[in-house]
mmCIF file of C-alpha atoms in Angstrom:
data_model
loop_
_atom_site.group_PDB
_atom_site.id
_atom_site.type_symbol
_atom_site.label_atom_id
_atom_site.label_comp_id
_atom_site.label_asym_id
_atom_site.label_seq_id
_atom_site.Cartn_x
_atom_site.Cartn_y
_atom_site.Cartn_z
ATOM 1 C CA UNK A 15 -15.127 4.849 -9.727
ATOM 2 C CA UNK A 16 -12.019 2.853 -9.028
ATOM 3 C CA UNK A 17 -11.899 -0.696 -7.621
ATOM 4 C CA UNK A 18 -9.013 -1.900 -5.517
ATOM 5 C CA UNK A 19 -8.405 -5.475 -4.490
ATOM 6 C CA UNK A 20 -5.453 -6.367 -2.182
ATOM 7 C CA UNK A 21 -4.000 -9.776 -1.933
ATOM 8 C CA UNK A 22 -0.752 -11.499 -0.565
ATOM 9 C CA UNK A 23 -1.313 -11.113 3.095
ATOM 10 C CA UNK A 24 -0.825 -13.959 5.589
ATOM 11 C CA UNK A 25 1.131 -15.382 8.548
ATOM 12 C CA UNK A 26 4.953 -15.040 8.577
ATOM 13 C CA UNK A 27 7.664 -15.532 11.074
ATOM 14 C CA UNK A 28 9.760 -12.421 12.255
ATOM 15 C CA UNK A 29 12.387 -11.778 9.749
ATOM 16 C CA UNK A 30 10.508 -13.145 6.850
ATOM 17 C CA UNK A 31 9.053 -11.475 3.793
ATOM 18 C CA UNK A 32 5.720 -10.953 2.039
ATOM 19 C CA UNK A 33 4.679 -9.249 -1.154
ATOM 20 C CA UNK A 34 1.279 -7.489 -1.256
ATOM 21 C CA UNK A 35 -0.407 -6.819 -4.417
ATOM 22 C CA UNK A 36 -3.238 -4.295 -5.272
ATOM 23 C CA UNK A 37 -5.001 -4.733 -8.509
ATOM 24 C CA UNK A 38 -6.859 -1.713 -9.735
ATOM 25 C CA UNK A 39 -9.904 -1.578 -12.123
ATOM 26 C CA UNK A 40 -12.407 1.062 -13.318
ATOM 27 C CA UNK A 41 -11.299 4.484 -14.002
ATOM 28 C CA UNK A 42 -7.784 3.916 -12.932
ATOM 29 C CA UNK A 43 -6.668 6.488 -15.514
ATOM 30 C CA UNK A 44 -8.193 9.097 -13.256
ATOM 31 C CA UNK A 45 -5.808 8.404 -10.389
ATOM 32 C CA UNK A 46 -2.442 10.013 -9.843
ATOM 33 C CA UNK A 47 -1.020 8.270 -6.786
ATOM 34 C CA UNK A 48 -1.352 4.972 -5.051
ATOM 35 C CA UNK A 49 -0.679 4.312 -1.517
ATOM 36 C CA UNK A 50 -0.341 1.518 1.071
ATOM 37 C CA UNK A 51 -1.617 2.110 4.545
ATOM 38 C CA UNK A 52 -1.932 -0.157 7.547
ATOM 39 C CA UNK A 53 -4.005 -0.436 10.735
ATOM 40 C CA UNK A 54 -3.077 -2.519 13.752
ATOM 41 C CA UNK A 55 -5.704 -3.316 16.334
ATOM 42 C CA UNK A 56 -6.541 -0.502 18.684
ATOM 43 C CA UNK A 57 -4.370 1.909 16.607
ATOM 44 C CA UNK A 58 -5.004 4.528 14.059
ATOM 45 C CA UNK A 59 -4.369 3.948 10.423
ATOM 46 C CA UNK A 60 -0.893 4.598 9.356
ATOM 47 C CA UNK A 61 0.617 5.672 6.071
ATOM 48 C CA UNK A 62 3.255 3.249 4.751
ATOM 49 C CA UNK A 63 4.184 4.105 1.268
ATOM 50 C CA UNK A 64 3.120 5.888 -1.972
ATOM 51 C CA UNK A 65 3.926 5.758 -5.711
ATOM 52 C CA UNK A 66 2.713 7.777 -8.666
ATOM 53 C CA UNK A 67 1.593 6.055 -11.857
ATOM 54 C CA UNK A 68 3.621 8.589 -13.927
ATOM 55 C CA UNK A 69 7.248 8.556 -13.160
ATOM 56 C CA UNK A 70 7.015 6.058 -10.274
ATOM 57 C CA UNK A 71 7.883 8.764 -7.663
ATOM 58 C CA UNK A 72 7.904 6.968 -4.291
ATOM 59 C CA UNK A 73 7.625 8.091 -0.766
ATOM 60 C CA UNK A 74 8.100 5.552 2.140
ATOM 61 C CA UNK A 75 7.331 6.162 5.812
ATOM 62 C CA UNK A 76 10.440 6.225 8.152
ATOM 63 C CA UNK A 77 8.998 3.326 10.188
ATOM 64 C CA UNK A 78 9.468 0.992 7.235
ATOM 65 C CA UNK A 79 12.211 2.534 5.248
ATOM 66 C CA UNK A 80 14.811 0.182 4.218
ATOM 67 C CA UNK A 81 12.589 -2.843 4.681
ATOM 68 C CA UNK A 82 9.532 -2.106 2.540
ATOM 69 C CA UNK A 83 9.515 -1.222 -1.157
ATOM 70 C CA UNK A 84 6.623 -0.016 -3.227
ATOM 71 C CA UNK A 85 6.501 -0.574 -6.948
ATOM 72 C CA UNK A 86 4.060 -0.657 -9.824
ATOM 73 C CA UNK A 87 3.203 -2.321 -13.124
ATOM 74 C CA UNK A 88 1.240 0.160 -15.338
ATOM 75 C CA UNK A 89 0.349 -2.564 -17.788
ATOM 76 C CA UNK A 90 -1.234 -4.721 -15.145
ATOM 77 C CA UNK A 91 -2.626 -1.598 -13.338
ATOM 78 C CA UNK A 92 -1.191 -3.162 -10.107
ATOM 79 C CA UNK A 93 0.888 -1.918 -7.432
ATOM 80 C CA UNK A 94 2.990 -3.966 -4.904
ATOM 81 C CA UNK A 95 4.401 -3.708 -1.482
ATOM 82 C CA UNK A 96 7.543 -5.818 -0.920
ATOM 83 C CA UNK A 97 7.943 -6.231 2.797
ATOM 84 C CA UNK A 98 11.260 -7.662 4.134
ATOM 85 C CA UNK A 99 12.665 -8.197 7.633
ATOM 86 C CA UNK A 100 9.197 -8.216 8.957
ATOM 87 C CA UNK A 101 8.728 -7.591 12.678
ATOM 88 C CA UNK A 102 5.802 -8.340 15.083
ATOM 89 C CA UNK A 103 4.948 -4.660 15.054
ATOM 90 C CA UNK A 104 4.306 -4.842 11.405
ATOM 91 C CA UNK A 105 1.160 -6.915 12.106
ATOM 92 C CA UNK A 106 -1.856 -5.076 10.753
ATOM 93 C CA UNK A 107 -4.424 -4.994 8.079
ATOM 94 C CA UNK A 108 -2.796 -3.472 5.080
ATOM 95 C CA UNK A 109 -4.903 -1.276 2.775
ATOM 96 C CA UNK A 110 -4.399 -0.073 -0.815
ATOM 97 C CA UNK A 111 -5.678 3.333 -1.751
ATOM 98 C CA UNK A 112 -5.782 5.682 -4.714
ATOM 99 C CA UNK A 113 -5.942 9.343 -5.076
ATOM 100 C CA UNK A 114 -6.694 11.681 -8.066
ATOM 101 C CA UNK A 115 -4.287 14.261 -6.622
ATOM 102 C CA UNK A 116 -0.511 14.383 -6.149
ATOM 103 C CA UNK A 117 -0.877 13.541 -2.454
ATOM 104 C CA UNK A 118 1.504 11.668 -0.171
ATOM 105 C CA UNK A 119 -0.088 10.454 2.950
ATOM 106 C CA UNK A 120 -3.560 11.927 3.148
ATOM 107 C CA UNK A 121 -6.617 12.689 0.961
ATOM 108 C CA UNK A 122 -7.073 9.386 -0.743
ATOM 109 C CA UNK A 123 -10.307 8.873 -2.670
ATOM 110 C CA UNK A 124 -10.545 5.072 -3.040
ATOM 111 C CA UNK A 125 -9.787 2.238 -0.747
ATOM 112 C CA UNK A 126 -9.550 -1.479 -0.890
ATOM 113 C CA UNK A 127 -10.923 -3.873 1.638
ATOM 114 C CA UNK A 128 -7.566 -4.730 3.150
ATOM 115 C CA UNK A 129 -5.492 -7.856 3.575
ATOM 116 C CA UNK A 130 -4.212 -9.153 6.936
ATOM 117 C CA UNK A 131 -0.531 -9.389 7.672
ATOM 118 C CA UNK A 132 0.456 -11.276 10.727
ATOM 119 C CA UNK A 133 4.051 -11.467 11.941
ATOM 120 C CA UNK A 134 4.860 -14.032 14.669
ATOM 121 C CA UNK A 135 7.756 -13.634 17.013
#
């Protein structure tokens, strides 16, 4: 099993920045890719970004490209989501996820509890 704990969410004004963290524990060595997803009220869950533990290969959704950056710290078993130029439409619960396979936006095996991000206009 792999445990994921997100933190860093909060309330921010439009144009502001936040940095989300996801600390992993357990059998982290069994995972290949880590992802960030978000779900706004009344909407389906949306893929945001992905990074691989080995090589740090990233993939970022077009909707946030240029504003959001995903990164990792292997020693801390932690991934981050740096969010800049935030917009009200970025308001959502943000989830960290882990996959044992080289996936991009689907088929994740483990999920965190989520952290709320609210962007005011």
